[in-house]
């Protein structure tokens, strides 16, 4: 890992990016991860059946099952919860998080619209961990950039946030229309200009490193309720001094 390259946000083509890509394919690192190998929005079938999850070596099915049991116990009834995981690169890069926030945004819109067509009235709850929280916060930045108003950023010292505004504007200007992106493969099919508003009813962050580049986006109209859960003893949360 070249700290200077990460600090300059120049991870494309780097050894660091290649190492992370190979780590994602190693079964050793998949055992306790909700998802690493696959990217994108993937539906999870809740299950405690080890044989059903051993092939993928991911923790998402049993975690979803436990969450489902606890939720229905607390609310004394059956809730029609559908569970998903979102795989992304995990790179220490603001540019990558913003780009993959576009993919998450469009993936959620498409899945939400499918459920609406099936007669559901979906509410979206996102639970993030670590820098996943900063990726999700960028959904608020996208909303600001699309609206062109930036109501979430403080008026004082606004010049400090000019690079953030310019980066979001450049990102959106680089995106094609949906019909053009849809012919691409894998996750690139979601790299299009967002054309619909999105509401995240509940957004929960677990141990997210708080950064000035994303913190204010928690005030975005993209989010309903925002909860930040952390521990003062969580030293890992403070280790990312680079980005």
Coordinates of C-alpha atoms in Angstrom, one line a residue:
X1 CA 0.0 0.0 0.0
X2 CA 1.4 3.4 -1.1
X3 CA 0.0 5.9 1.5
X4 CA 0.8 8.8 -0.8
X5 CA -1.1 7.3 -3.7
X6 CA -4.1 6.7 -1.4
X7 CA -3.8 10.2 0.0
X8 CA -3.8 11.6 -3.6
X9 CA -6.7 9.2 -4.4
X10 CA -4.8 7.6 -7.2
X11 CA -5.5 3.9 -6.6
X12 CA -6.5 3.0 -10.2
X13 CA -4.0 0.5 -11.6
X14 CA -2.1 0.4 -8.3
X15 CA -0.6 -2.7 -6.6
X16 CA -2.9 -1.9 -3.7
X17 CA -6.0 -2.3 -5.9
X18 CA -4.7 -5.6 -7.3
X19 CA -4.0 -7.0 -3.8
X20 CA -7.5 -6.1 -2.6
X21 CA -9.0 -7.7 -5.7
X22 CA -7.2 -10.9 -5.0
X23 CA -8.1 -10.9 -1.3
X24 CA -11.7 -10.8 -2.3
X25 CA -11.3 -14.1 -4.0
X26 CA -9.6 -15.9 -1.1
X27 CA -12.1 -18.1 0.8
X28 CA -10.2 -17.4 4.1
X29 CA -11.3 -13.8 4.1
X30 CA -14.9 -14.7 3.2
X31 CA -15.8 -16.8 6.3
X32 CA -16.9 -13.9 8.5
X33 CA -17.8 -11.4 5.9
X34 CA -21.4 -10.7 4.9
X35 CA -20.1 -10.4 1.3
X36 CA -16.8 -9.8 -0.4
X37 CA -16.4 -11.8 -3.5
X38 CA -19.4 -10.6 -5.5
X39 CA -20.2 -7.0 -6.2
X40 CA -23.5 -5.3 -6.5
X41 CA -26.9 -5.6 -4.8
X42 CA -27.6 -9.3 -4.1
X43 CA -30.7 -10.7 -2.4
X44 CA -30.0 -13.0 0.5
X45 CA -32.1 -15.9 1.6
X46 CA -32.1 -16.1 5.4
X47 CA -31.0 -19.5 6.6
X48 CA -29.1 -21.2 9.5
X49 CA -28.5 -24.2 7.2
X50 CA -24.7 -24.4 7.0
X51 CA -24.8 -26.6 3.9
X52 CA -26.7 -23.9 2.1
X53 CA -24.0 -21.3 2.8
X54 CA -20.8 -23.3 2.8
X55 CA -20.2 -23.1 -0.9
X56 CA -20.2 -19.2 -0.8
X57 CA -18.5 -19.0 2.6
X58 CA -20.4 -15.9 3.5
X59 CA -22.1 -14.9 6.8
X60 CA -25.0 -13.1 5.3
X61 CA -27.7 -15.9 5.3
X62 CA -27.4 -16.7 9.1
X63 CA -27.1 -13.0 10.0
X64 CA -30.3 -12.3 8.0
X65 CA -32.0 -15.2 9.7
X66 CA -31.1 -14.1 13.2
X67 CA -32.1 -10.5 12.4
X68 CA -35.5 -11.8 11.0
X69 CA -36.2 -13.9 14.1
X70 CA -35.3 -11.0 16.5
X71 CA -37.3 -8.5 14.5
X72 CA -40.5 -10.6 14.4
X73 CA -40.1 -11.4 18.1
X74 CA -39.7 -7.7 19.1
X75 CA -42.6 -6.5 16.9
X76 CA -44.8 -9.5 17.8
X77 CA -45.8 -10.4 14.3
X78 CA -44.5 -11.4 10.9
X79 CA -42.9 -8.7 8.9
X80 CA -42.2 -9.2 5.2
X81 CA -38.5 -8.4 5.3
X82 CA -36.4 -8.9 2.2
X83 CA -32.6 -8.9 2.7
X84 CA -29.8 -7.8 0.5
X85 CA -26.1 -7.2 0.6
X86 CA -24.2 -4.7 -1.5
X87 CA -20.7 -5.7 -2.5
X88 CA -18.2 -3.0 -3.4
X89 CA -14.5 -2.6 -3.8
X90 CA -13.7 -1.5 -0.3
X91 CA -10.8 0.6 -1.5
X92 CA -9.6 3.6 0.5
X93 CA -10.7 6.0 -2.2
X94 CA -13.3 8.8 -2.1
X95 CA -13.6 8.7 -5.9
X96 CA -14.4 4.9 -5.8
X97 CA -16.9 5.4 -3.0
X98 CA -18.7 8.1 -5.0
X99 CA -18.7 6.0 -8.1
X100 CA -20.0 2.9 -6.4
X101 CA -22.6 5.1 -4.6
X102 CA -24.0 5.7 -8.1
X103 CA -24.3 1.9 -8.5
X104 CA -25.9 1.5 -5.2
X105 CA -28.4 4.4 -5.9
X106 CA -29.5 3.0 -9.2
X107 CA -29.6 -0.6 -7.9
X108 CA -31.9 0.4 -5.1
X109 CA -34.1 2.4 -7.5
X110 CA -34.5 -0.6 -9.9
X111 CA -35.2 -3.1 -7.0
X112 CA -37.6 -0.7 -5.4
X113 CA -39.5 -0.2 -8.6
X114 CA -39.7 -4.0 -9.2
X115 CA -41.3 -4.5 -5.7
X116 CA -43.7 -1.7 -6.4
X117 CA -44.8 -3.4 -9.6
X118 CA -45.4 -6.5 -7.6
X119 CA -47.8 -4.7 -5.3
X120 CA -45.5 -3.9 -2.4
X121 CA -44.9 -0.6 -0.7
X122 CA -41.2 -1.0 0.2
X123 CA -39.4 0.9 3.0
X124 CA -35.7 0.8 2.7
X125 CA -33.4 0.3 5.7
X126 CA -29.6 0.3 5.2
X127 CA -27.2 -1.1 7.9
X128 CA -23.6 -0.2 7.0
X129 CA -20.3 -1.1 8.6
X130 CA -17.1 1.0 8.6
X131 CA -16.4 2.8 5.3
X132 CA -19.7 1.3 4.0
X133 CA -21.3 4.2 5.9
X134 CA -19.3 6.7 4.0
X135 CA -20.3 5.1 0.7
X136 CA -24.0 5.3 1.7
X137 CA -23.6 8.9 2.9
X138 CA -22.5 9.7 -0.7
X139 CA -26.1 9.0 -1.7
X140 CA -26.9 12.3 -0.1
X141 CA -24.1 14.0 -2.0
X142 CA -25.5 12.6 -5.3
X143 CA -28.9 14.0 -4.4
X144 CA -27.4 17.5 -3.7
X145 CA -25.4 17.3 -7.0
X146 CA -28.6 16.3 -8.9
X147 CA -30.6 19.1 -7.4
X148 CA -27.8 21.6 -7.7
X149 CA -28.5 23.2 -4.3
X150 CA -26.1 21.6 -1.8
X151 CA -28.4 22.4 1.2
X152 CA -26.6 19.8 3.4
X153 CA -23.2 21.6 3.4
X154 CA -22.6 24.4 5.9
X155 CA -22.6 28.0 4.5
X156 CA -19.5 29.0 6.5
X157 CA -16.2 28.0 5.0
X158 CA -18.1 26.8 2.0
X159 CA -15.0 27.2 -0.2
X160 CA -13.5 24.2 1.6
X161 CA -16.2 22.0 0.1
X162 CA -15.8 23.3 -3.4
X163 CA -13.6 20.3 -4.4
X164 CA -16.3 17.9 -3.2
X165 CA -19.0 19.8 -5.3
X166 CA -16.7 19.7 -8.3
X167 CA -16.0 16.0 -8.0
X168 CA -19.7 15.1 -7.8
X169 CA -20.5 17.4 -10.7
X170 CA -17.7 15.8 -12.8
X171 CA -18.9 12.3 -11.9
X172 CA -22.5 13.0 -12.9
X173 CA -21.4 14.7 -16.1
X174 CA -19.4 11.6 -17.0
X175 CA -22.4 9.3 -16.7
X176 CA -24.5 8.3 -19.8
X177 CA -28.2 7.8 -19.9
X178 CA -29.7 4.6 -18.6
X179 CA -30.5 3.1 -22.0
X180 CA -26.8 3.4 -23.0
X181 CA -25.4 1.9 -19.7
X182 CA -27.9 -1.0 -19.7
X183 CA -26.1 -2.7 -22.6
X184 CA -22.9 -2.9 -20.5
X185 CA -22.0 -6.0 -18.5
X186 CA -22.0 -6.6 -14.7
X187 CA -22.0 -3.6 -12.5
X188 CA -21.2 -1.1 -15.3
X189 CA -24.9 -1.4 -16.3
X190 CA -25.7 0.7 -13.2
X191 CA -23.3 3.5 -14.1
X192 CA -25.9 5.9 -15.5
X193 CA -27.2 9.3 -14.5
X194 CA -29.7 8.8 -11.7
X195 CA -33.1 9.7 -13.0
X196 CA -35.4 9.2 -10.0
X197 CA -35.5 10.4 -6.4
X198 CA -34.6 7.9 -3.7
X199 CA -35.6 7.8 0.0
X200 CA -33.8 5.7 2.5
X201 CA -36.3 5.4 5.4
X202 CA -33.7 4.3 7.9
X203 CA -29.9 4.5 7.7
X204 CA -27.8 2.9 10.5
X205 CA -24.0 3.2 10.6
X206 CA -21.9 0.8 12.7
X207 CA -18.4 2.0 13.5
X208 CA -18.2 4.4 10.5
X209 CA -15.0 6.6 10.3
X210 CA -16.5 10.1 10.3
X211 CA -15.0 12.2 7.5
X212 CA -15.6 15.9 6.5
X213 CA -16.1 14.8 2.9
X214 CA -19.3 12.9 3.8
X215 CA -20.5 13.8 7.3
X216 CA -22.8 16.6 6.3
X217 CA -24.6 14.5 3.8
X218 CA -26.4 12.8 6.8
X219 CA -28.7 15.9 6.6
X220 CA -29.8 15.1 3.1
X221 CA -33.5 14.6 2.2
X222 CA -32.3 11.2 0.9
X223 CA -32.4 9.9 4.4
X224 CA -35.3 9.7 6.9
X225 CA -33.8 8.5 10.1
X226 CA -30.0 8.4 10.5
X227 CA -28.4 6.5 13.4
X228 CA -24.6 6.5 14.1
X229 CA -23.6 3.7 16.5
X230 CA -20.0 3.7 17.7
X231 CA -17.8 3.0 20.7
X232 CA -15.1 5.3 22.1
X233 CA -13.0 2.1 22.5
X234 CA -13.1 1.3 18.8
X235 CA -9.5 2.0 17.8
X236 CA -10.0 0.4 14.4
X237 CA -12.4 3.2 13.5
X238 CA -9.6 5.7 14.0
X239 CA -6.9 3.9 12.1
X240 CA -7.8 5.2 8.6
X241 CA -5.6 8.3 9.0
X242 CA -4.9 8.2 5.3
X243 CA -8.2 9.0 3.6

